[in-house]
Short mmCIF file of C-alpha atoms (C1' of nucleotides) in Angstrom, two decimals:
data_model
loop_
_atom_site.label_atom_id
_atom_site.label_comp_id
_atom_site.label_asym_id
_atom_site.label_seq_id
_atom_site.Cartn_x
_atom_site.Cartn_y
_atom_site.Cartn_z
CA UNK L 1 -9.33 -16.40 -1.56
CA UNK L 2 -6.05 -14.32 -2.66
CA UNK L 3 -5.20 -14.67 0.71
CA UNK L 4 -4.31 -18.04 0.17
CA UNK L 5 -3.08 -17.95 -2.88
CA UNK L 6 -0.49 -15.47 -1.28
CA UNK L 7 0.59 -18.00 2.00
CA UNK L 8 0.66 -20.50 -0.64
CA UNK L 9 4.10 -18.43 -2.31
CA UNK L 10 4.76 -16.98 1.34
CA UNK L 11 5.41 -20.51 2.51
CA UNK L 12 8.44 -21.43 0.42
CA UNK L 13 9.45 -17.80 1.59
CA UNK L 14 9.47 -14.17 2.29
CA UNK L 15 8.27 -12.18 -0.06
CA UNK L 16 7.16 -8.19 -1.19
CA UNK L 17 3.69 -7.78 -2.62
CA UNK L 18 5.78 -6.79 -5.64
CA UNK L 19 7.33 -9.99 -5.92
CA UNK L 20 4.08 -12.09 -5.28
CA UNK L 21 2.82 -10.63 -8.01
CA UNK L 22 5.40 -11.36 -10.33
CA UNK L 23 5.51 -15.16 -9.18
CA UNK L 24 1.86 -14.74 -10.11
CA UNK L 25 2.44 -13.84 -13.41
CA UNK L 26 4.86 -17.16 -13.98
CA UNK L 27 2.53 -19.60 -12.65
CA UNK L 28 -1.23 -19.47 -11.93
CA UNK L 29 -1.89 -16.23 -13.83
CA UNK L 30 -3.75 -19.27 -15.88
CA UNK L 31 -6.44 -19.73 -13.37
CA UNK L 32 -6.03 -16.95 -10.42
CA UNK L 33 -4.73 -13.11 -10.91
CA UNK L 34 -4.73 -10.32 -9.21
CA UNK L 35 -3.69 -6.46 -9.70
CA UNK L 36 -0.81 -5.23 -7.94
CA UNK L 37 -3.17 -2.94 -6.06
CA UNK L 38 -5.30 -5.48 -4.77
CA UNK L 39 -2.10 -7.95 -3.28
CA UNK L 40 -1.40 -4.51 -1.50
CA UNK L 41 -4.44 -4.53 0.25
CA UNK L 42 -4.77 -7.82 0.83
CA UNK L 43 -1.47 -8.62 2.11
CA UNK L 44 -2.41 -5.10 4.63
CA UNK L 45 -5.40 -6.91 5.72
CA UNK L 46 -3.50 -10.53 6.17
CA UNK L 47 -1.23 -8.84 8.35
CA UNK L 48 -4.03 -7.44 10.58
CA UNK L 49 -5.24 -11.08 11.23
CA UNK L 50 -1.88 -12.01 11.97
CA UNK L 51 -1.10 -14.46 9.19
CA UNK L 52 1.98 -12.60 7.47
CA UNK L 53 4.13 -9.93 9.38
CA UNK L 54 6.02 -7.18 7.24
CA UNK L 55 9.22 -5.61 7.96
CA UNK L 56 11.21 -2.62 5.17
CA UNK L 57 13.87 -3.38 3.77
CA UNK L 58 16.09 -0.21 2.73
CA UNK L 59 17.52 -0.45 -0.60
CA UNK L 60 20.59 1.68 -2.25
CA UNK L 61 19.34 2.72 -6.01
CA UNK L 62 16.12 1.11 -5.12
CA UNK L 63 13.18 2.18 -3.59
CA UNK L 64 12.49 0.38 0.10
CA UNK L 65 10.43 -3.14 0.35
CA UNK L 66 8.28 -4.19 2.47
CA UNK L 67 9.25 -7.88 3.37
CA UNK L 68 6.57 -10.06 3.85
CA UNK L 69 6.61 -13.54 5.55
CA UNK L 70 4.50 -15.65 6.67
CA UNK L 71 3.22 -16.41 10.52
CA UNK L 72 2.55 -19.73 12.58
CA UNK L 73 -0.48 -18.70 12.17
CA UNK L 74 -0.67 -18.54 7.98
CA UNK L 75 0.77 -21.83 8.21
CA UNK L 76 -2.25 -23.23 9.90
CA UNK L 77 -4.69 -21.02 8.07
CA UNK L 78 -2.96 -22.23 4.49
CA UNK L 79 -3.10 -25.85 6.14
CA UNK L 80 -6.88 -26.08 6.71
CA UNK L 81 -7.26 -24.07 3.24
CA UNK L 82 -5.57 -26.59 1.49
CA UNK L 83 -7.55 -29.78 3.45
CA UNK L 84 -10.72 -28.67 3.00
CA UNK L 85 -12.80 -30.41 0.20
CA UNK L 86 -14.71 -28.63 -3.32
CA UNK L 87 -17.93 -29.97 -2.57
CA UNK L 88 -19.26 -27.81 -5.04
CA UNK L 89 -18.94 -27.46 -8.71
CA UNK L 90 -17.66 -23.81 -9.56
CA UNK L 91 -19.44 -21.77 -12.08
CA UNK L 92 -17.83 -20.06 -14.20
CA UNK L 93 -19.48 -16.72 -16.17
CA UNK L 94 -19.07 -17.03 -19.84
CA UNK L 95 -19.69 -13.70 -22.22
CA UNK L 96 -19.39 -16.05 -25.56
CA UNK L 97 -21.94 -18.71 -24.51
CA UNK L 98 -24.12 -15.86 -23.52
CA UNK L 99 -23.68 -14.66 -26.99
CA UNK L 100 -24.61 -17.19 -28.74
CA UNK L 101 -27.31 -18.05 -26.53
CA UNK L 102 -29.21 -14.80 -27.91
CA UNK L 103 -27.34 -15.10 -31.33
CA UNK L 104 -30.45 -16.01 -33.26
CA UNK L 105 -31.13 -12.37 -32.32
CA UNK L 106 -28.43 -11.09 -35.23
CA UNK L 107 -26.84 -11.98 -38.43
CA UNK L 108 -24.90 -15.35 -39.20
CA UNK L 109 -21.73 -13.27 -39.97
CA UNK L 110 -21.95 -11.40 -36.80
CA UNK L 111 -21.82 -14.62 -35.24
CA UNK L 112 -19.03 -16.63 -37.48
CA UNK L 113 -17.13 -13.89 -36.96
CA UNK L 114 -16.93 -13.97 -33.55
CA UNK L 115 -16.73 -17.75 -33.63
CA UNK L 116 -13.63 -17.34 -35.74
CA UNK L 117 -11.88 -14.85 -33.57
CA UNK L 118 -12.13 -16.99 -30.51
CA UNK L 119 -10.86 -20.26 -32.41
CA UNK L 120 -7.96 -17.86 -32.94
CA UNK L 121 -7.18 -17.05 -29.58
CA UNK L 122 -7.88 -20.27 -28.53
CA UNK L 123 -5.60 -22.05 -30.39
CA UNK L 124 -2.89 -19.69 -29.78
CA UNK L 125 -3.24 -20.14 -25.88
CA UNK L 126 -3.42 -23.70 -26.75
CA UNK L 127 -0.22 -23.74 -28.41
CA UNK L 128 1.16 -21.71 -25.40
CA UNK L 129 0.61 -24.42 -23.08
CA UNK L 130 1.96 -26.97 -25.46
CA UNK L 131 5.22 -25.42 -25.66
CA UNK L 132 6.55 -22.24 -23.48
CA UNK L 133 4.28 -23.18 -20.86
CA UNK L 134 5.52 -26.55 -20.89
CA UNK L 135 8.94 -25.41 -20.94
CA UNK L 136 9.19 -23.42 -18.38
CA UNK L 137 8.10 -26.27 -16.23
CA UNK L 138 10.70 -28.89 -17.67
CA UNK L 139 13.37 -25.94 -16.91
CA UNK L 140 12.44 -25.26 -13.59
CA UNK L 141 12.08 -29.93 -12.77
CA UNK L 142 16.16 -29.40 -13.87
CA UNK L 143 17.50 -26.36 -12.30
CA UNK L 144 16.13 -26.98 -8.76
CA UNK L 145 15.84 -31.08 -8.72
CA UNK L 146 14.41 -30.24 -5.05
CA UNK L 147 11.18 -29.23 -6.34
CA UNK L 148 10.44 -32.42 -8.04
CA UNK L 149 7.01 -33.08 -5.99
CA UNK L 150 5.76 -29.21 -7.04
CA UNK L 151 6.42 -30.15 -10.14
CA UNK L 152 3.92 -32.88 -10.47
CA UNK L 153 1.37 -30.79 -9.65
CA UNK L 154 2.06 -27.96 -11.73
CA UNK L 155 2.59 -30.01 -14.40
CA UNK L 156 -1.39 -31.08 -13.71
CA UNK L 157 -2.22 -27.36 -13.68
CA UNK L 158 -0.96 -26.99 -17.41
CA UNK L 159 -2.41 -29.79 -18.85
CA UNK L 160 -5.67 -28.73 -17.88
CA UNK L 161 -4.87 -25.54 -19.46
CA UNK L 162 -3.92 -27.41 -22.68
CA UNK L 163 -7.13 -29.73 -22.03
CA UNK L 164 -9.21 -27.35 -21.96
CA UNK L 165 -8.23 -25.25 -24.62
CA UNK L 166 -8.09 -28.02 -27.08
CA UNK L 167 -11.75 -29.15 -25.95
CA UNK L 168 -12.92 -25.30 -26.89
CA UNK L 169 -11.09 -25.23 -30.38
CA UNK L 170 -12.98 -28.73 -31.07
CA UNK L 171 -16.08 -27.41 -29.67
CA UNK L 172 -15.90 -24.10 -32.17
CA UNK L 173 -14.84 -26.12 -35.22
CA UNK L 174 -17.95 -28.06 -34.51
CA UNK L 175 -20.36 -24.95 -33.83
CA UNK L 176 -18.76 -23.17 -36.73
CA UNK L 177 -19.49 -25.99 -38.80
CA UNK L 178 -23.34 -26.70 -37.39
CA UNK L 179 -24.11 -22.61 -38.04
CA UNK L 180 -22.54 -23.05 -41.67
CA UNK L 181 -24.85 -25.75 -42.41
CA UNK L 182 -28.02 -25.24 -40.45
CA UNK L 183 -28.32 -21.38 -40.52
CA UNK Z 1 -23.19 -7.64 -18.28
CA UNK Z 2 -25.80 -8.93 -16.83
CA UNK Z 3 -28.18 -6.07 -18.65
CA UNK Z 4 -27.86 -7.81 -21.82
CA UNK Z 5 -28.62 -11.28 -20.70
CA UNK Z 6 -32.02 -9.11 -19.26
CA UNK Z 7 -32.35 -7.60 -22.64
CA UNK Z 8 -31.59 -10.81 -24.98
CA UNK Z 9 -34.61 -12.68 -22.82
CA UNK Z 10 -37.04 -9.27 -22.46
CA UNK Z 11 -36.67 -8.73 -26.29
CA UNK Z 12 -38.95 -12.24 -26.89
CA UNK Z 13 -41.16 -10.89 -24.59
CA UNK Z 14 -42.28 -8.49 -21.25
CA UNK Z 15 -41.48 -9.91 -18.14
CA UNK Z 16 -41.37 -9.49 -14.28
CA UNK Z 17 -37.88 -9.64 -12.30
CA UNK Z 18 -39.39 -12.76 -11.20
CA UNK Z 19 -39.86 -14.45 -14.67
CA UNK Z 20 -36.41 -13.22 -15.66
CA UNK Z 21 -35.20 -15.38 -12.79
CA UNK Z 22 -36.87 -18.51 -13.54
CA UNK Z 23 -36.25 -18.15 -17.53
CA UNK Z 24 -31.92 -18.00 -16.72
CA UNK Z 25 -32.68 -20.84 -14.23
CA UNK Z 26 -34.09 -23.02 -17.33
CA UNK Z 27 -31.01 -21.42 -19.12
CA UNK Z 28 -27.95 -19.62 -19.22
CA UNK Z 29 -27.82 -20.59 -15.46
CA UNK Z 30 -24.35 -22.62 -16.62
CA UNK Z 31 -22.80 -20.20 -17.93
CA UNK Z 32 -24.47 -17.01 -16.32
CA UNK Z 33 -26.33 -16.63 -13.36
CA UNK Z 34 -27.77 -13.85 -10.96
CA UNK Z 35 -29.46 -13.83 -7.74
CA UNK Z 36 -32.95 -12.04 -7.53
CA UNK Z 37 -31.65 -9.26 -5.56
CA UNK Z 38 -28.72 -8.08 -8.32
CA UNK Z 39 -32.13 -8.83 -11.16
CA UNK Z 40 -34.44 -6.01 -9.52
CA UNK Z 41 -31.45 -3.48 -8.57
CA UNK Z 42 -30.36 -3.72 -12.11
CA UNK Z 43 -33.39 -3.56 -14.32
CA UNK Z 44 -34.26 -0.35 -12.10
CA UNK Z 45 -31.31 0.82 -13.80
CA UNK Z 46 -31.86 0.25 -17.08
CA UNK Z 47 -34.98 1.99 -16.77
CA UNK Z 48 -32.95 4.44 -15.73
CA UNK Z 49 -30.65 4.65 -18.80
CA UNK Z 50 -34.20 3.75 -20.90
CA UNK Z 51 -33.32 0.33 -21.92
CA UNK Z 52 -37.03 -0.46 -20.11
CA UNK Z 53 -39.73 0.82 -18.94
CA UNK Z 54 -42.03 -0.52 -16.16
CA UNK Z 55 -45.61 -0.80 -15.30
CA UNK Z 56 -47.48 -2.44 -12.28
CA UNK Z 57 -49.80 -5.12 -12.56
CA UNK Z 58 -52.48 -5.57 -10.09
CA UNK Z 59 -53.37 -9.24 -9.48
CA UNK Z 60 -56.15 -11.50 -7.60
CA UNK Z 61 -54.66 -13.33 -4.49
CA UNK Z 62 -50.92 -13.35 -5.79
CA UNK Z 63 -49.02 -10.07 -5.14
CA UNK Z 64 -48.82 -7.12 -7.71
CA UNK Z 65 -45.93 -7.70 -10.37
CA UNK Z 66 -43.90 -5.27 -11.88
CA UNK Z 67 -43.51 -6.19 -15.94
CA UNK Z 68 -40.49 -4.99 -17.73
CA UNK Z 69 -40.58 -3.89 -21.60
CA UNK Z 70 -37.86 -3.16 -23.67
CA UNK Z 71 -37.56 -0.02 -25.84
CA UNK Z 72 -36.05 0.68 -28.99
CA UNK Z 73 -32.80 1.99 -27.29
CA UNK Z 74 -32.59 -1.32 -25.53
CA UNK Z 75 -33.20 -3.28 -28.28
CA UNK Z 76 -30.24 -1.26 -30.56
CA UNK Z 77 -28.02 -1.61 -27.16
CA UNK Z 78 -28.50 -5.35 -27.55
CA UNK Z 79 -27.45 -5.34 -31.10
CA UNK Z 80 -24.65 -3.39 -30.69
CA UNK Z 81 -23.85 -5.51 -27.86
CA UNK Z 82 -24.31 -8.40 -30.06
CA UNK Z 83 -22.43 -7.26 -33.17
CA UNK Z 84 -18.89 -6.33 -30.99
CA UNK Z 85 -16.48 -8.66 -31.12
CA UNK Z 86 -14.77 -10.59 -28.32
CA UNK Z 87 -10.72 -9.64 -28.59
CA UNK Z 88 -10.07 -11.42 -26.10
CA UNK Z 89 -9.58 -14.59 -23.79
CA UNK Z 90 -11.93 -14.80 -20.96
CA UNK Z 91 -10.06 -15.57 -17.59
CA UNK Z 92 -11.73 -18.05 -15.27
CA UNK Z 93 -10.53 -18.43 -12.07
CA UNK Z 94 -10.49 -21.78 -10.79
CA UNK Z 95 -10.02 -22.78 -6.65
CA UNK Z 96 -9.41 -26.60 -7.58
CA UNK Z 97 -6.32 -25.46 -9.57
CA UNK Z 98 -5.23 -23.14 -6.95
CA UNK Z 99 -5.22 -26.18 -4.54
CA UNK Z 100 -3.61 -28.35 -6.50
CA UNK Z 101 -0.54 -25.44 -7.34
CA UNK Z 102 0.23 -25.83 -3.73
CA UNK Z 103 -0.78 -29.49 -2.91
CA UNK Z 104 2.87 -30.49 -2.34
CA UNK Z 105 1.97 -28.41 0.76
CA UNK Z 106 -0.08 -31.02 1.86
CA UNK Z 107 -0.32 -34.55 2.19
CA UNK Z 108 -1.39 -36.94 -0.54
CA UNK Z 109 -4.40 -38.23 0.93
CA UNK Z 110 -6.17 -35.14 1.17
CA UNK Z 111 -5.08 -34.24 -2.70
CA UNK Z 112 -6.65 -37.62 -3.77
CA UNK Z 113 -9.57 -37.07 -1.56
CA UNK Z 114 -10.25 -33.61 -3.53
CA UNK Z 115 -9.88 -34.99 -7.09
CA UNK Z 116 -12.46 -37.89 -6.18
CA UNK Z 117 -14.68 -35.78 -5.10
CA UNK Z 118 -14.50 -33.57 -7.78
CA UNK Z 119 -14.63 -36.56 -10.78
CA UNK Z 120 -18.05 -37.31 -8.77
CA UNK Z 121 -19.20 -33.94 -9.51
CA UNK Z 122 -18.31 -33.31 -12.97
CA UNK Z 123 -19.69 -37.05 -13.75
CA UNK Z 124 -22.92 -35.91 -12.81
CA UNK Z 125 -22.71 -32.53 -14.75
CA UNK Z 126 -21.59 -34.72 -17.64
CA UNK Z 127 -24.75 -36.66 -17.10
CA UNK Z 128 -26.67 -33.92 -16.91
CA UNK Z 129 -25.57 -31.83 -20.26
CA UNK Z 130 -25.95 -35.35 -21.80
CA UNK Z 131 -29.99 -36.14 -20.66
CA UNK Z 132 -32.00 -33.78 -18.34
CA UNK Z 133 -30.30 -30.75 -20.88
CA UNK Z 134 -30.63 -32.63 -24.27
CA UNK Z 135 -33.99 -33.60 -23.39
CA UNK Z 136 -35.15 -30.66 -22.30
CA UNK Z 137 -33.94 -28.89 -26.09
CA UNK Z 138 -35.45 -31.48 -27.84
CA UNK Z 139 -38.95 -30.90 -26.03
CA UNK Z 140 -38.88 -26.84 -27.26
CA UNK Z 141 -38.19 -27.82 -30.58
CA UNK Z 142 -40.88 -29.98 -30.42
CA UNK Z 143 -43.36 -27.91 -29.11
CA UNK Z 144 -42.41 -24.97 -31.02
CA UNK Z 145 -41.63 -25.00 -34.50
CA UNK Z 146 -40.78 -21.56 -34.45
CA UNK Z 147 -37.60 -21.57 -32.21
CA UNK Z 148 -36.13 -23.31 -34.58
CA UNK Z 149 -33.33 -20.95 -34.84
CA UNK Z 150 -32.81 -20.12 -31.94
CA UNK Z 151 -32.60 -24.01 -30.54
CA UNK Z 152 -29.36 -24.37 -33.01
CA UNK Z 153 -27.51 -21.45 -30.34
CA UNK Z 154 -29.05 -23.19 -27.31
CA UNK Z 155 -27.74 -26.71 -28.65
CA UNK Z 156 -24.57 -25.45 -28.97
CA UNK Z 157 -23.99 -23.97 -25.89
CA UNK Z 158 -25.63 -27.26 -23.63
CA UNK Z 159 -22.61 -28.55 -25.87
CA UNK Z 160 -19.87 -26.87 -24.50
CA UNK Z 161 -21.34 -27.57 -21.69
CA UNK Z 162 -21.00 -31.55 -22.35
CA UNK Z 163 -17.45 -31.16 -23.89
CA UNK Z 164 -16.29 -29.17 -20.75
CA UNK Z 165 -17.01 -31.67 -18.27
CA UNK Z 166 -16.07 -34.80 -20.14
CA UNK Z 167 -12.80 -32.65 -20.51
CA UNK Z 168 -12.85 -31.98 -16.98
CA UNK Z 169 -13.55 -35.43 -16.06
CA UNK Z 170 -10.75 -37.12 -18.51
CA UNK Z 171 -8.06 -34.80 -16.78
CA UNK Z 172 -9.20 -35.77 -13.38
CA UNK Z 173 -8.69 -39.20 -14.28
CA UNK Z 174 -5.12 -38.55 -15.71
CA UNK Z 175 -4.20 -36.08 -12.65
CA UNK Z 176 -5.49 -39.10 -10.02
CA UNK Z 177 -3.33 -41.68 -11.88
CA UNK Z 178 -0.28 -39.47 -12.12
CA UNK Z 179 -0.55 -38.70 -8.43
CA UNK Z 180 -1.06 -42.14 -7.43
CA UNK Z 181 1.73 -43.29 -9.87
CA UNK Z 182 4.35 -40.01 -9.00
CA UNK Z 183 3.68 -39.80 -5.26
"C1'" DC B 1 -48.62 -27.67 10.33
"C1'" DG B 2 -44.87 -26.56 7.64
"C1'" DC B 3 -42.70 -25.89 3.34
"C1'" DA B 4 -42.45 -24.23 -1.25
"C1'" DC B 5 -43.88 -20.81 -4.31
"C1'" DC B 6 -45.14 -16.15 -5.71
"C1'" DA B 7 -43.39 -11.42 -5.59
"C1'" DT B 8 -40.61 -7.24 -4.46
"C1'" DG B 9 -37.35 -4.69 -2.72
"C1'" DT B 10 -33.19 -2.37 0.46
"C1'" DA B 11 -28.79 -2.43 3.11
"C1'" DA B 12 -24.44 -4.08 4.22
"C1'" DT B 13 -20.47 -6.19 2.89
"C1'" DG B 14 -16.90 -8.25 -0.03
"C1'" DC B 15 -14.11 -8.74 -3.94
"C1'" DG B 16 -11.91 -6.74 -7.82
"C1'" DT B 17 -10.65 -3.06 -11.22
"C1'" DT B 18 -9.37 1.50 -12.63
"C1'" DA B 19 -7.52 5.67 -11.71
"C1'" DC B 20 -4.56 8.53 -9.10
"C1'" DA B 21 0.03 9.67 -7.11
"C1'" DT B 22 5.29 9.41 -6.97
"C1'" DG B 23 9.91 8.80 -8.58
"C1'" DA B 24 14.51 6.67 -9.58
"C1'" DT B 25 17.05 3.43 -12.71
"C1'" DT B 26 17.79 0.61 -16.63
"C1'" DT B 27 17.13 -0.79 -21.20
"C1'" DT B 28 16.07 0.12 -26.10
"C1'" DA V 1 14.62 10.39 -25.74
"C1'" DA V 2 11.26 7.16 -24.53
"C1'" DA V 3 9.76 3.05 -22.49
"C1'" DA V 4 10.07 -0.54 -19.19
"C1'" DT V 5 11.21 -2.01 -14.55
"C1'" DC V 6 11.39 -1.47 -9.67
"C1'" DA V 7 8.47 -0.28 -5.74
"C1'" DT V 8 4.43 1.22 -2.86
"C1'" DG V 9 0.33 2.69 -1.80
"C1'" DT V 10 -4.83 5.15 -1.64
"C1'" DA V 11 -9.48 6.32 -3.47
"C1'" DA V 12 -13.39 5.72 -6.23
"C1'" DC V 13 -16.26 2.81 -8.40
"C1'" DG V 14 -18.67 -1.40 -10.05
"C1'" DC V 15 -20.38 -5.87 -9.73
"C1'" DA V 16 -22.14 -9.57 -6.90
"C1'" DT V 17 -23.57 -11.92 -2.62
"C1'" DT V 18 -25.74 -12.21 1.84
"C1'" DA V 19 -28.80 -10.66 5.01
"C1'" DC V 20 -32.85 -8.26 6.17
"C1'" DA V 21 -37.85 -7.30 5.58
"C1'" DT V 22 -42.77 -8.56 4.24
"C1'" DG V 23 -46.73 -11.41 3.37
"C1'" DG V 24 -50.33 -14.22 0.92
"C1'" DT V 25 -51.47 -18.88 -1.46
"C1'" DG V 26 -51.23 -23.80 -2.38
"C1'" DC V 27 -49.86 -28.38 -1.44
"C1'" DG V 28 -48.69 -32.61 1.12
#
DNA sequence: CGCACCATGTAATGCGTTACATGATTTT
DNA sequence: AAAATCATGTAACGCATTACATGGTGCG
């Protein structure tokens, strides 16, 4: 799945594993990472199936880089990626629902307080998408005019971030205030 | 991770690898699942570590079942587990959003033909957290009294579990106009 | 007759993280 | 003087899935 994440940012051009990551980190850190180590290995093993071929790049003052860009091949690959339907819903693991599932198990504080703590984070990240994330994305629409389409849908990819942060600060208010009164 | 899910449903009561199956099925399946295979290989070890212990159970015309117990170290394991704090934001990764990050690659047909697909999906999730999951609550706390408690944690998660996909399904909607509106 | 259910496990493989290993330059 | 940035990689480990392996009972 990195795989395509990585043609995805090889596409609009060539790149070092170093770099990937740190165009990563800008954009859909939100909703796909990956350690440094990992791109390494993956980008190794892309090359082997001939979507993305490498060259090194000598640097003065720098240390070398290993130039990455992608193949006929990865073009096709990201094409049929990118056409192929979700027919699925994904599932995602959750370590606070599975918390509170068992959370008649301990104390009411034990479990406000956690409640508490996540509205905390929650609202920050919230806030995050309402502003800097948002930002950043207004910034980019006006320096490079040429991206305008991208910039449609990564606008969509933020606003599900701020969507869905919102819904879990409204959810907690409302499970904070259903353990205050029923417990 | 998955050893305290095993330990939150063994502490109501001894069960087979089996059982444990079938109760997350009924369950946390939404928000935490396992396949049989990762169930046995990891109760074996947390016998191991003495969170369980074992014994076989000979039966007439169904095969012999081996019933998991927890001890008193897995029982203060899953209250420490409990009692710690979550510092910080879970991070879900999320292949529709990775899609739609590099949809510009693609054409807008195929993007629209995704997000249908997916509304259809979450509608019926919606649907589900809303009836088949409500009603299914509402039965347990009917038939016994004495869950009381622990229904008020179950509610709330089947919640989020409502609020996520009417989330999901409102930002479809807004991401399917936008794209039909921007493209 | 075939499928679903009951019941348990091992082996291989994949994906991801953490730790290890190196080392110069730039910023605070 | 210390920390962050640039830059690349390997090795060990952990968690999870898929495939393999077995075999009886009950239901439509």
């Amino acid at each position: 799945m990195l795989d395509y994440a990585l043609l995805g940012f090889l596409n609009y051009g060539s790149m070092t594993g170093y770099e990937l990551k740190q165009n990563m980190e800008g954009s859909t850190s939100h909703f796909w990472t990956a350690k440094l180590s990992q791109i390494y290995t993956t980008l190794k093993a892309m090359e082997k199936k001939g979507w993305v071929r490498s060259s090194i790049q000598a640097q003065k003052e720098r240390p070398d880089k290993r130039v990455y860009t992608i193949t006929a091949e990865g073009r096709s690959s990201l094409q049929k990626w990118l056409a192929e339907p979700l027919t699925e819903l994904a599932h995602h693991k959750n370590t606070l629902l599975l918390k509170l599932f068992f959370a008649a198990q301990t104390d009411r504080e034990t479990t406000l307080a956690l409640l508490h703590l996540q509205k905390n984070l929650h609202q920050r990240q919230a806030d995050f998408y309402r502003t800097k994330s948002r930002d950043l994305i207004q910034s980019i629409v006006q320096r490079s005019p040429a991206l305008e389409k991208e910039v449609i849908f990564w606008e969509a990819t933020r606003r599900f971030g701020e969507l869905y942060e919102e819904m879990y600060v409204n959810w907690l208010d409302e499970t904070i205030k259903s353990l205050e009164e029923k417990l």
